[in-house]
Amino acid sequence: MSTETAAPVQMLNVQVDGVWHQFPKGTRVIEACSQAGKYVPRYCYHPKLSSPGNCRMCLVEMGMPKMTPDRKPVVGADGKPEIAWIPRPQISCAQDVAEGMGIRTDSPMAKECRQGVMEFLLINHPLDCPICDQAGECRLQEFSVEYGQGESRFLEHKVKKPKNVELGPRVTLDAERCILCTRCIRFMKEVAHDDVLGIVDRGSYNSIACHPERVLDNNYSLNTVDICPVGALTSTDFRFKMRVWFLKETKTVDVNCGTGSNITIGSRENKIYRITPRENNDVNGVWLPDSHRLNFKYVADAHRLHQPTVKGQPVEWRTAIAIAAEVLKSKPSEQIWLLASGRQTNEELFLTTRLVNALNIKKQHDILPRNGTADGLLIAADRNPNTNGAKVLGLTTSKPGGRLKKFVEGVRAGTIKVVITMGEDLTKAGLTEEDLAKLDAIIALDILPNKTTPHATVLLPASAWVEKRGSMINLKGRLQRLNRAVNAPGEAHDDWEILRDLIQAVSGSNGLYMIEDVFKSLAAEVKEFAGLNLSKIGDLGVQVIQEKTPEPEPAEAAK
Amino acid sequence: MAYVVPRPNLTWKEKIYLPSIVAGLAITIKHLKRMLKGETKVVMQYPEEKWDAHMPEHYRGAPTLVKDEHDRERCVACQLCEFICPPRAITITPEEIPAESKFAKVEKRPKEFEIDMIRCIYCGLCEEVCPEQAIFLRKDYAITGTTRAEMKHDKAKLYELGGVMKGLVHKWNPKK
């Protein structure tokens, strides 16, 4: 509980369910209870949002120390202050702990309060768990098991509200399921700064609605689905696709921009169904932009490359690698150029440097820069997820893409005859298709067909980011780990295996058999990775490059 | 703890076995006589003759899907049966009911519902877990086929076997 600040944080003595604990000043009562191992059920409270205290689910018994007439706490037989309990229950989400405070989370009154609140919340709730996408990760279901009743005492007709309402292009609202916790409203107002949601109508007709002339089309709208404790807001993309309990959850990182947001991939039987954010307060908080989380469909594209080809003809891996090596060995090193990628993992980039050394093509390599606009929250202007990795491993200069102009000139002048590309489309590097046709040979690793692949002499099918293990360094210098959620299609190989085989064919054996071996060599040769291995990176990553200029942090903005 | 079983004290009649052998033979001869007179029928000519009429109510045959009295598919593709199925015989692909359908308010239905009858062990957990009372084990037991594909019952086949079940769940019916 110690925080690293200059001034010592004042610690307060608080009794939780009869046991005295110490919490830093400013801790919410509900958080203090969680830290003491007593989870208080809640709907409206969210650690990253303000506390309106409207769901009433987190009611607990509270008390303050008994005072003598001269304002001294009365000390009991055990040497601890005696507590005068407040006769009414208090919400624990909107109050900070105080010295000598007493909290009872599982007293008969607290339990009865929760049962009462649950009964009220379920009055108008439809019985549609069998079709509700939230079933399985629904707080209402969970607390209903703990504090609900087997049957309803409500004899009147339930209030009918709109169902299956399109709040925006990506979010569907079922107003009957809503318990009016206002988390979505507060998220849009406080985090996304796009205040489009609100509550309309009165009493039991209260319902969530969008501003009449607006739609919920913010690029962070799907976060409202994540924080909705019930099935009121659901993802239109994920709607009725798969029940959540079937999904295998793989912890990995997003590769759509340099932020490297932490995510969880939900997949079943080799198919990805959804991507949700994963909490990492040093990177993305608990949020994720919609554009990033929905960008996974191309991985399951029917056109994925799944067979190595030589001049368009399917061949075996052995043959493809041998031909590629022959092509590379037959040319003098000045005629070879290598286009690496900021989307490669550190392990792949490391092997790429080995290939560069084996071919002796120093300074004849770079990565393709991808620039967009930063949104001030989680989307970085650099859309390559591992630019820092490429810089650390020396595959690019401090100005990524700086050598590309010379490369294009070289190809046009005919001094460059062979190009190796690591999953990048050469036409995006400034070459035209006529230029590609002029080259003697192109050796391409890729996952999907593009304008370069038809011209490739040797085309090697690789793995997409969800299909491989490895690590990347985000723009803030944090080394983070990718994990495999699904398998690569057909004959496609892991990129690092392809590179390993290629290096082996060009320069002989290198003794790398596992991705762990690659990381071990990487850790031995590059100082940023010294002392690390894939397990040590952990789920939340480690800082390997210290930031030079403190820029406004995306995570800060997201809070 | 060791326990000594007391040896029975047999009478001399029991010791010589003969009376028991005679009694046994008498039963055999009685059955032989009934056979010769045609009073006992031992063999049933399956499949021309079947025992179906005598099957108990709780008999667990092939799992089937049923429709309600309004011709609505009871199944809402909640996939609980797929989850509970011990041999993983059930595969469901859910879909949204289009807005123009008269059952649009039910929102969800199975696009495809497949039960692999080679895998099915007739345990009945699917019927037990179903919150919509849409899947029932009927009395069909002779599920045969010449290919594996034929042994996979698709949605059409399951509804054909299941037919209509009236009553049961009323929650989707319009309020009176």
XYZ file of C-alpha atoms in Angstrom:
735
model
C 0.000 0.000 0.000
C 3.002 2.313 0.007
C 3.109 4.789 -2.835
C 6.330 6.327 -4.051
C 5.815 9.993 -3.368
C 8.129 12.482 -1.726
C 5.860 13.317 1.190
C 4.972 10.342 3.399
C 1.360 9.344 2.902
C -0.697 9.471 6.053
C -1.894 5.991 6.974
C -5.261 5.645 8.657
C -6.442 2.862 10.950
C -9.677 1.366 9.696
C -11.570 -1.609 11.008
C -13.045 -3.851 8.288
C -15.293 -6.637 9.560
C -13.649 -6.612 12.967
C -10.032 -6.572 11.731
C -7.921 -3.410 11.914
C -6.075 -2.441 8.726
C -4.078 0.570 7.583
C -4.951 2.440 4.411
C -3.418 5.577 2.895
C -5.470 8.726 3.290
C -7.795 9.248 0.334
C -8.648 5.587 -0.232
C -12.285 4.993 -1.104
C -14.105 2.851 1.447
C -15.106 0.389 -1.298
C -11.458 0.074 -2.411
C -10.298 -0.307 1.178
C -12.756 -3.187 1.618
C -11.426 -4.829 -1.586
C -7.857 -4.449 -0.357
C -8.876 -6.068 2.913
C -10.229 -9.022 0.920
C -13.889 -8.081 1.373
C -15.386 -7.464 -2.045
C -18.378 -5.159 -1.858
C -20.820 -5.702 -4.734
C -21.293 -2.624 -6.922
C -22.869 -1.549 -10.193
C -22.384 2.166 -10.644
C -18.950 2.506 -9.064
C -16.013 2.281 -11.464
C -12.481 3.087 -10.289
C -11.780 5.262 -13.338
C -15.021 7.265 -13.217
C -16.721 9.601 -10.766
C -18.958 8.145 -8.060
C -22.586 9.192 -8.297
C -23.669 6.594 -5.733
C -26.909 5.800 -7.505
C -27.131 2.014 -7.611
C -27.152 1.581 -3.802
C -25.641 -1.893 -4.131
C -22.513 -1.121 -2.115
C -24.344 -0.300 1.124
C -22.348 -1.236 4.216
C -22.543 -0.472 7.907
C -20.185 2.273 8.978
C -19.161 3.782 12.281
C -16.817 6.344 13.762
C -14.905 6.136 17.065
C -16.875 6.859 20.207
C -15.784 10.129 21.743
C -15.607 11.199 25.340
C -16.989 14.690 26.132
C -13.465 16.090 25.725
C -13.207 14.645 22.171
C -10.909 11.716 22.972
C -11.690 8.326 21.478
C -12.995 5.754 23.956
C -10.543 2.875 24.070
C -11.996 -0.594 24.472
C -10.673 -3.595 26.390
C -8.457 -4.625 23.408
C -6.710 -1.256 23.338
C -8.474 -0.223 20.117
C -11.029 2.564 19.887
C -14.639 1.606 20.392
C -16.879 2.305 17.417
C -20.254 4.016 17.475
C -22.128 2.464 14.538
C -24.311 4.653 12.373
C -27.842 3.219 12.523
C -28.443 3.638 8.771
C -26.427 1.871 6.034
C -23.977 4.007 4.034
C -22.751 3.687 0.454
C -19.095 2.721 0.393
C -18.273 4.054 -3.090
C -18.551 7.777 -2.432
C -16.662 8.121 0.822
C -13.004 8.067 1.789
C -11.685 6.205 4.800
C -11.162 8.158 8.035
C -9.108 7.529 11.174
C -10.764 4.994 13.436
C -13.554 4.229 10.975
C -15.371 0.924 11.292
C -16.918 -0.913 8.344
C -19.087 -4.003 8.371
C -19.487 -5.537 4.922
C -21.158 -8.793 5.876
C -23.370 -7.859 8.787
C -27.035 -8.928 8.648
C -28.050 -5.354 7.830
C -25.574 -5.049 4.928
C -26.719 -8.376 3.493
C -30.367 -7.472 3.845
C -29.740 -4.153 2.097
C -28.174 -5.936 -0.866
C -31.074 -8.367 -1.037
C -33.496 -5.461 -1.035
C -31.589 -3.576 -3.737
C -31.380 -6.730 -5.880
C -35.104 -7.294 -5.603
C -35.814 -3.732 -6.760
C -33.329 -3.965 -9.636
C -34.925 -7.174 -10.866
C -38.503 -5.831 -10.811
C -38.482 -4.727 -14.436
C -35.590 -6.829 -15.664
C -36.593 -9.144 -18.513
C -35.889 -12.848 -18.201
C -33.814 -13.052 -21.334
C -30.493 -14.367 -20.075
C -30.663 -17.178 -22.694
C -30.389 -14.627 -25.519
C -28.384 -11.953 -23.695
C -24.766 -11.530 -24.765
C -23.760 -10.411 -21.284
C -24.792 -13.742 -19.737
C -21.739 -15.307 -18.182
C -20.026 -12.007 -17.378
C -23.076 -10.166 -16.023
C -22.870 -8.551 -12.589
C -26.648 -8.745 -12.269
C -26.486 -12.509 -12.773
C -23.623 -12.893 -10.346
C -25.107 -10.816 -7.535
C -28.499 -12.352 -8.188
C -26.975 -15.712 -7.336
C -25.517 -14.252 -4.137
C -28.278 -11.927 -2.984
C -31.286 -12.577 -5.208
C -34.414 -14.552 -4.574
C -35.653 -17.639 -6.369
C -38.884 -15.992 -7.355
C -40.368 -12.544 -7.818
C -42.952 -10.994 -5.519
C -43.830 -8.475 -8.218
C -47.375 -9.134 -9.456
C -47.862 -6.051 -11.665
C -46.980 -5.863 -15.345
C -43.357 -5.163 -16.088
C -42.588 -1.820 -17.746
C -41.883 -2.255 -21.453
C -38.964 -0.301 -22.860
C -37.315 -0.193 -26.283
C -35.179 -3.207 -27.153
C -32.578 -3.680 -29.859
C -31.996 0.059 -30.319
C -29.017 1.126 -32.407
C -27.381 3.794 -30.273
C -24.614 4.110 -32.800
C -22.882 2.127 -35.514
C -21.252 -0.210 -33.032
C -23.410 -0.207 -29.903
C -26.857 -1.755 -29.395
C -29.051 -0.764 -26.452
C -31.621 -2.917 -24.689
C -33.323 -0.445 -22.350
C -35.228 -3.154 -20.472
C -32.006 -4.701 -19.228
C -30.564 -1.367 -18.101
C -30.262 -0.747 -14.369
C -29.482 2.964 -14.845
C -26.049 2.891 -13.244
C -24.963 5.728 -15.628
C -21.477 4.304 -16.119
C -21.826 4.772 -19.895
C -22.991 8.372 -19.483
C -20.090 9.168 -17.177
C -17.594 7.440 -19.474
C -18.702 9.443 -22.497
C -18.621 12.666 -20.506
C -15.481 12.209 -18.429
C -13.204 10.034 -20.545
C -14.288 10.312 -24.164
C -15.296 13.987 -23.702
C -18.226 13.415 -26.045
C -21.284 13.890 -23.855
C -23.939 12.261 -26.056
C -25.670 9.916 -23.613
C -28.197 10.791 -20.958
C -31.261 9.594 -19.085
C -34.717 10.521 -20.373
C -38.262 10.077 -18.974
C -39.295 9.770 -15.350
C -39.685 7.180 -12.628
C -39.835 3.608 -13.813
C -39.794 4.883 -17.415
C -36.255 6.208 -16.965
C -34.096 5.056 -19.814
C -30.729 5.686 -21.415
C -30.874 7.627 -24.675
C -28.655 9.444 -27.088
C -28.891 13.166 -27.712
C -31.687 13.526 -30.331
C -29.453 14.892 -33.074
C -26.456 12.763 -32.284
C -25.430 9.118 -32.444
C -22.993 7.260 -30.249
C -20.317 7.091 -32.924
C -17.286 8.079 -30.878
C -14.209 5.963 -31.522
C -14.301 4.910 -27.853
C -17.996 3.939 -27.808
C -17.350 0.223 -27.304
C -15.798 0.927 -23.921
C -19.315 1.652 -22.700
C -20.116 -1.955 -23.584
C -17.153 -3.161 -21.518
C -18.119 -1.186 -18.434
C -21.874 -1.842 -18.675
C -22.414 -4.189 -15.710
C -25.486 -5.736 -17.360
C -26.476 -6.588 -20.931
C -28.015 -3.195 -21.735
C -25.203 -2.058 -24.000
C -23.858 -4.764 -26.262
C -21.416 -4.740 -29.144
C -23.207 -4.875 -32.487
C -20.217 -6.630 -33.983
C -20.179 -9.366 -31.320
C -23.985 -9.550 -31.029
C -25.176 -13.160 -30.939
C -21.880 -14.456 -32.315
C -20.732 -16.592 -29.402
C -21.485 -17.095 -25.717
C -18.689 -15.657 -23.629
C -18.050 -18.802 -21.622
C -16.759 -20.569 -24.725
C -14.101 -17.951 -25.406
C -10.485 -18.743 -24.696
C -8.854 -15.588 -23.382
C -5.359 -14.760 -24.584
C -3.511 -11.843 -23.048
C -1.599 -9.918 -25.673
C -1.012 -6.376 -26.936
C -2.620 -4.364 -29.687
C -0.493 -3.675 -32.784
C -2.527 -0.981 -34.492
C -0.403 1.866 -33.180
C 2.635 2.666 -31.098
C 0.677 2.841 -27.845
C 0.586 -0.945 -27.565
C -2.659 -1.109 -25.623
C -3.033 -4.254 -23.547
C -5.814 -6.489 -24.796
C -7.484 -9.819 -24.286
C -8.381 -11.843 -27.370
C -11.482 -14.029 -27.076
C -11.257 -16.976 -29.449
C -12.852 -20.352 -29.837
C -11.735 -23.239 -32.027
C -9.177 -21.133 -33.905
C -11.569 -18.273 -34.602
C -11.345 -14.851 -33.010
C -14.666 -13.450 -31.835
C -13.772 -10.308 -29.972
C -11.008 -8.185 -28.513
C -11.433 -6.433 -25.182
C -9.093 -4.096 -23.292
C -6.988 -5.425 -20.445
C -6.074 -3.246 -17.490
C -2.591 -1.766 -17.543
C -2.428 1.597 -15.843
C 0.976 2.352 -17.337
C -0.294 2.000 -20.894
C -3.996 2.178 -21.655
C -5.801 2.191 -18.318
C -8.790 -0.013 -18.984
C -9.805 1.490 -22.338
C -9.333 0.648 -26.018
C -10.387 2.510 -29.195
C -13.072 0.853 -31.339
C -10.999 1.119 -34.507
C -8.275 -0.997 -32.881
C -10.461 -3.607 -31.258
C -12.477 -4.312 -34.396
C -9.452 -4.580 -36.673
C -8.951 -8.338 -36.471
C -11.182 -9.713 -39.249
C -8.412 -9.682 -41.855
C -6.593 -12.374 -39.886
C -9.293 -14.897 -40.827
C -9.477 -13.688 -44.447
C -10.128 -16.403 -47.017
C -7.225 -15.072 -49.102
C -4.591 -15.646 -46.423
C -1.356 -16.987 -47.874
C -0.931 -20.550 -46.719
C 1.523 -22.167 -49.110
C 5.068 -21.092 -50.041
C 5.346 -20.294 -53.731
C 8.202 -19.774 -56.180
C 7.183 -17.632 -59.167
C 3.554 -18.378 -58.354
C 3.990 -22.151 -58.222
C 3.295 -23.868 -54.866
C 6.415 -25.565 -53.521
C 7.558 -27.172 -50.291
C 9.144 -25.026 -47.594
C 12.526 -26.681 -48.054
C 12.544 -25.827 -51.751
C 11.337 -22.276 -51.224
C 14.030 -21.542 -48.630
C 16.748 -23.156 -50.785
C 15.758 -21.098 -53.822
C 15.608 -17.901 -51.770
C 19.071 -18.591 -50.352
C 20.432 -19.325 -53.822
C 19.067 -16.029 -55.142
C 20.627 -14.119 -52.239
C 23.991 -15.836 -52.518
C 24.190 -15.328 -56.290
C 24.124 -11.519 -56.024
C 26.815 -9.212 -54.673
C 25.708 -7.614 -51.430
C 25.489 -4.067 -52.915
C 22.611 -5.245 -55.095
C 20.463 -6.486 -52.207
C 18.093 -4.307 -50.149
C 15.964 -5.347 -47.185
C 12.716 -3.670 -46.170
C 11.979 -4.601 -42.562
C 8.773 -3.690 -40.793
C 7.752 -1.822 -37.684
C 5.151 -4.527 -37.254
C 7.740 -7.234 -36.683
C 8.400 -8.428 -33.155
C 11.780 -7.841 -31.512
C 12.691 -11.496 -32.054
C 11.962 -11.226 -35.764
C 13.818 -7.936 -36.038
C 16.760 -9.486 -34.237
C 16.886 -12.373 -36.719
C 16.479 -9.850 -39.526
C 19.641 -8.095 -38.289
C 21.391 -11.455 -38.388
C 20.253 -11.914 -41.973
C 21.499 -8.402 -42.744
C 24.889 -9.324 -41.239
C 24.989 -12.684 -43.043
C 24.330 -10.954 -46.359
C 26.628 -8.077 -45.420
C 24.099 -5.455 -46.531
C 24.884 -2.777 -43.959
C 22.806 0.408 -44.384
C 20.740 -1.200 -47.125
C 17.717 -1.653 -44.908
C 14.962 0.388 -43.277
C 11.398 0.101 -42.104
C 8.289 1.531 -43.694
C 6.947 4.397 -41.552
C 3.211 4.578 -40.961
C 1.927 7.902 -39.830
C -1.545 8.902 -38.846
C -2.900 11.494 -36.516
C -2.867 11.067 -32.768
C -6.261 11.420 -31.087
C -4.914 12.667 -27.770
C -6.179 9.581 -25.960
C -4.883 6.165 -26.902
C -4.155 6.346 -30.622
C -0.581 7.381 -31.356
C 0.506 9.143 -34.532
C 3.002 6.354 -35.218
C 0.891 3.452 -36.451
C 3.797 1.002 -36.337
C 3.637 -0.901 -33.045
C 7.365 -1.588 -32.781
C 9.256 1.380 -34.204
C 11.289 1.513 -30.997
C 12.238 -2.152 -31.405
C 13.480 -1.480 -34.934
C 15.490 1.490 -33.655
C 17.018 -0.471 -30.787
C 18.018 -3.304 -33.097
C 19.459 -0.920 -35.661
C 17.191 -1.799 -38.552
C 16.178 1.792 -38.944
C 17.690 5.128 -38.104
C 16.344 7.738 -35.724
C 14.284 8.868 -38.709
C 12.362 5.760 -39.849
C 11.989 5.550 -43.592
C 14.907 7.964 -44.172
C 16.728 5.558 -46.450
C 13.710 4.741 -48.594
C 14.320 7.576 -51.056
C 17.788 6.239 -51.811
C 16.307 2.734 -52.098
C 13.751 3.812 -54.708
C 16.439 5.648 -56.649
C 18.659 2.566 -56.507
C 15.924 0.315 -57.847
C 15.140 2.750 -60.660
C 18.828 3.126 -61.506
C 19.206 -0.643 -61.587
C 21.889 -0.821 -58.895
C 19.522 -2.688 -56.568
C 18.445 -5.991 -58.105
C 17.105 -8.098 -55.220
C 14.675 -6.933 -52.528
C 13.698 -8.775 -49.364
C 10.497 -7.532 -47.724
C 9.278 -8.474 -44.263
C 5.551 -8.233 -44.748
C 5.534 -4.785 -46.313
C 4.026 -3.823 -49.655
C 6.869 -2.350 -51.722
C 4.490 -0.105 -53.639
C 3.877 1.731 -50.354
C 7.614 2.393 -50.088
C 7.484 4.472 -53.266
C 8.015 1.863 -55.955
C 5.563 1.303 -58.798
C 4.514 -2.094 -60.121
C 6.684 -1.466 -63.209
C 9.678 -0.989 -60.908
C 8.870 -4.297 -59.219
C 8.676 -6.083 -62.578
C 12.169 -4.766 -63.400
C 13.802 -6.299 -60.320
C 15.701 -9.568 -60.663
C 14.096 -11.086 -57.604
C 11.793 -10.254 -54.698
C 11.729 -12.395 -51.598
C 8.587 -11.601 -49.644
C 7.207 -12.709 -46.299
C 3.557 -11.829 -45.940
C 0.191 -12.921 -44.653
C -2.144 -11.502 -47.302
C -1.847 -10.840 -51.036
C -0.977 -7.240 -51.951
C 0.525 -5.426 -54.934
C 3.974 -6.869 -54.219
C 3.035 -10.527 -53.803
C 2.258 -11.240 -57.497
C 5.788 -10.039 -58.350
C 7.478 -12.055 -55.602
C 10.006 -14.611 -56.815
C 9.786 -16.451 -53.514
C 6.682 -15.829 -51.422
C 6.804 -17.143 -47.868
C 3.493 -17.290 -45.922
C 3.988 -15.910 -42.420
C 1.921 -15.533 -39.264
C -0.305 -12.661 -38.218
C 0.174 -10.901 -34.880
C -2.488 -13.003 -33.149
C -0.736 -16.177 -34.261
C 2.701 -15.620 -32.793
C 4.614 -15.137 -29.603
C 7.153 -12.408 -29.251
C 7.711 -8.957 -27.829
C 7.457 -5.347 -28.914
C 8.561 -2.001 -27.468
C 5.892 0.672 -27.469
C 6.429 4.384 -27.998
C 6.925 4.940 -24.272
C 9.739 2.388 -24.216
C 7.785 -0.398 -22.564
C 8.659 -3.943 -23.590
C 5.447 -5.952 -23.878
C 4.615 -9.504 -24.838
C 2.454 -10.937 -27.605
C 0.857 -14.336 -27.161
C -0.647 -16.799 -29.601
C -4.457 -16.876 -29.660
C -5.040 -18.886 -32.835
C -2.952 -20.983 -35.204
C -1.632 -19.794 -38.535
C -3.542 -21.167 -41.560
C -2.311 -24.017 -43.734
C 1.427 -24.266 -44.195
C 2.164 -20.774 -42.936
C 5.084 -20.641 -40.500
C 6.083 -18.396 -37.646
C 8.070 -15.458 -39.039
C 11.058 -16.141 -36.807
C 11.202 -19.755 -38.032
C 11.236 -18.600 -41.650
C 14.045 -16.149 -40.880
C 15.946 -18.781 -38.927
C 15.725 -21.204 -41.872
C 16.733 -18.505 -44.318
C 19.771 -17.479 -42.253
C 20.696 -21.127 -41.890
C 20.469 -21.635 -45.665
C 22.562 -18.530 -46.320
C 25.217 -18.878 -43.624
C 24.940 -22.273 -41.921
C 23.558 -23.484 -38.619
C 22.636 -21.117 -35.806
C 21.274 -23.468 -33.137
C 17.940 -21.707 -32.603
C 15.095 -24.109 -32.022
C 12.624 -22.196 -29.868
C 11.454 -18.597 -29.618
C 12.996 -18.638 -26.124
C 16.395 -19.343 -27.728
C 15.961 -16.309 -29.950
C 15.156 -14.127 -26.961
C 18.128 -15.540 -25.088
C 20.496 -14.516 -27.906
C 18.742 -11.159 -28.074
C 19.182 -10.635 -24.333
C 22.853 -11.566 -24.609
C 23.595 -9.179 -27.476
C 21.374 -6.123 -26.988
C 21.696 -4.166 -23.762
C 18.031 -3.112 -23.583
C 17.017 -6.762 -23.253
C 19.775 -7.811 -20.863
C 18.638 -10.082 -18.052
C 15.178 -10.556 -19.501
C 13.304 -13.466 -21.006
C 9.793 -13.861 -22.355
C 8.385 -14.934 -18.974
C 10.025 -12.062 -17.135
C 8.260 -9.543 -19.376
C 5.030 -10.623 -17.709
C 1.508 -9.645 -18.645
C 2.044 -5.950 -17.995
C 5.460 -5.489 -19.609
C 8.638 -3.820 -18.344
C 10.100 -0.393 -19.053
C 13.312 -0.836 -21.089
C 13.859 2.607 -22.579
C 13.604 5.653 -20.353
C 11.598 8.430 -21.900
C 13.612 11.494 -22.798
C 10.888 14.089 -22.914
C 7.831 13.543 -20.783
C 4.959 13.819 -23.229
C 1.308 13.867 -22.157
C 0.655 10.237 -21.405
C -2.295 8.553 -23.109
C -3.111 6.651 -19.944
C -3.215 9.894 -18.009
C -5.600 11.380 -20.496
C -7.727 8.231 -20.348
C -8.154 8.459 -16.613
C -11.561 -57.020 11.407
C -11.670 -60.640 10.620
C -15.157 -62.093 10.783
C -15.838 -65.846 10.693
C -18.841 -66.770 8.565
C -20.672 -69.625 10.299
C -20.939 -72.729 8.141
C -24.629 -73.662 7.572
C -25.740 -76.919 9.059
C -27.139 -78.856 6.104
C -29.668 -81.623 6.494
C -29.011 -85.000 4.773
C -31.618 -84.081 2.097
C -29.672 -80.953 1.188
C -26.387 -82.825 1.311
C -27.278 -85.305 -1.431
C -28.532 -82.508 -3.866
C -30.974 -84.854 -5.624
C -34.268 -83.164 -4.566
C -33.014 -79.822 -5.900
C -31.999 -81.368 -9.212
C -35.446 -82.934 -9.574
C -37.149 -79.621 -8.758
C -35.054 -77.841 -11.366
C -35.798 -80.406 -14.013
C -39.516 -80.028 -13.275
C -39.354 -76.293 -14.102
C -37.464 -77.002 -17.334
C -40.000 -79.623 -18.394
C -42.868 -77.219 -17.586
C -41.360 -74.600 -19.937
C -40.721 -77.258 -22.601
C -44.392 -78.218 -22.516
C -45.526 -74.586 -22.843
C -43.157 -74.130 -25.795
C -44.527 -77.208 -27.531
C -48.086 -76.021 -26.987
C -47.135 -72.592 -28.390
C -47.960 -70.727 -25.171
C -44.509 -69.032 -24.808
C -43.101 -66.736 -27.491
C -39.361 -66.277 -27.120
C -38.168 -64.480 -30.272
C -39.441 -61.093 -31.464
C -38.955 -60.550 -35.214
C -37.106 -57.200 -35.099
C -37.360 -54.887 -37.028
C -40.717 -56.076 -38.404
C -41.950 -56.379 -34.820
C -41.031 -53.702 -32.292
C -41.331 -53.167 -28.581
C -42.061 -49.442 -29.040
C -45.577 -49.522 -27.595
C -44.198 -50.757 -24.293
C -41.509 -48.115 -23.959
C -41.751 -46.111 -20.736
C -42.505 -42.369 -20.724
C -39.023 -41.529 -19.491
C -37.301 -43.413 -22.312
C -34.314 -41.459 -23.652
C -34.020 -41.784 -27.421
C -32.531 -39.395 -29.943
C -32.437 -35.677 -28.968
C -34.727 -33.527 -31.129
C -35.786 -29.891 -31.413
C -39.420 -28.879 -31.022
C -41.568 -25.965 -32.193
C -44.365 -24.334 -30.202
C -48.050 -24.114 -31.109
C -47.406 -20.933 -33.140
C -44.800 -22.730 -35.265
C -42.015 -20.800 -33.540
C -38.665 -22.481 -33.020
C -38.407 -22.776 -29.273
C -34.629 -22.789 -29.411
C -33.058 -19.339 -28.941
C -29.489 -20.584 -29.484
C -28.314 -19.949 -25.925
C -25.795 -22.755 -26.443
C -26.188 -24.176 -22.955
C -26.725 -27.668 -24.379
C -23.585 -27.263 -26.446
C -21.779 -26.326 -23.239
C -23.161 -29.148 -21.102
C -22.942 -31.924 -23.726
C -20.364 -34.417 -22.307
C -19.252 -35.892 -25.670
C -19.453 -32.462 -27.391
C -21.927 -33.730 -29.944
C -23.796 -30.431 -30.340
C -22.672 -27.528 -32.539
C -24.806 -24.394 -32.753
C -24.368 -21.363 -34.986
C -26.587 -18.554 -33.672
C -28.137 -15.779 -35.748
C -30.380 -12.771 -35.241
C -34.033 -13.111 -36.223
C -34.648 -10.576 -39.018
C -36.847 -7.586 -38.101
C -39.532 -8.546 -40.633
C -40.178 -11.928 -38.999
C -43.242 -12.157 -36.773
C -41.010 -13.600 -34.064
C -38.562 -10.674 -34.280
C -38.979 -9.860 -30.595
C -37.403 -13.193 -29.660
C -34.270 -11.725 -31.318
C -32.160 -14.877 -31.537
C -32.427 -18.313 -33.097
C -30.098 -21.032 -34.304
C -28.863 -20.577 -37.853
C -27.572 -24.112 -37.768
C -28.013 -26.725 -35.078
C -26.108 -29.947 -35.506
C -26.065 -33.033 -33.327
C -23.512 -35.664 -34.187
C -25.369 -38.892 -33.449
C -22.128 -40.869 -33.549
C -20.994 -38.859 -30.555
C -24.341 -38.574 -28.722
C -24.548 -40.771 -25.630
C -28.279 -40.224 -25.003
C -27.608 -38.841 -21.514
C -30.368 -36.246 -21.663
C -28.358 -33.403 -20.107
C -29.277 -31.181 -23.067
C -32.955 -31.601 -22.292
C -32.350 -30.981 -18.609
C -30.306 -27.801 -19.097
C -32.525 -26.174 -21.745
C -34.055 -22.961 -20.326
C -36.533 -22.695 -23.199
C -37.727 -26.321 -23.217
C -36.732 -26.636 -26.837
C -34.773 -29.873 -26.876
C -36.299 -33.222 -25.940
C -35.098 -36.789 -26.077
C -37.774 -38.581 -28.051
C -38.237 -42.307 -28.470
C -36.316 -42.801 -31.706
C -33.519 -45.193 -30.902
C -32.639 -46.800 -34.224
C -30.466 -43.977 -35.566
C -28.502 -45.462 -38.434
C -26.662 -44.222 -41.459
C -24.159 -45.346 -44.023
C -21.875 -42.304 -43.822
C -20.626 -40.071 -41.017
C -22.277 -37.091 -42.673
C -25.616 -38.859 -42.579
C -25.237 -39.383 -38.823
C -25.071 -35.636 -38.252
C -28.586 -34.416 -37.627
C -28.997 -30.874 -38.918
C -31.657 -28.371 -37.903
C -34.241 -29.551 -40.466
C -33.841 -33.172 -39.430
C -34.049 -32.308 -35.721
C -37.310 -30.377 -36.188
C -38.686 -33.202 -38.346
C -38.014 -35.682 -35.541
C -39.175 -33.316 -32.804
C -42.418 -31.913 -34.160
C -44.598 -29.627 -32.058
C -44.855 -29.413 -28.270
C -47.711 -27.332 -26.925
C -47.770 -25.354 -23.693
C -44.551 -25.319 -21.662
C -42.870 -21.886 -21.862
C -45.229 -18.930 -22.304
C -42.887 -16.004 -21.885
C -42.631 -15.187 -25.595
C -46.394 -15.289 -26.172
C -48.257 -11.973 -26.385
C -49.814 -10.893 -23.066
C -53.570 -11.299 -22.887
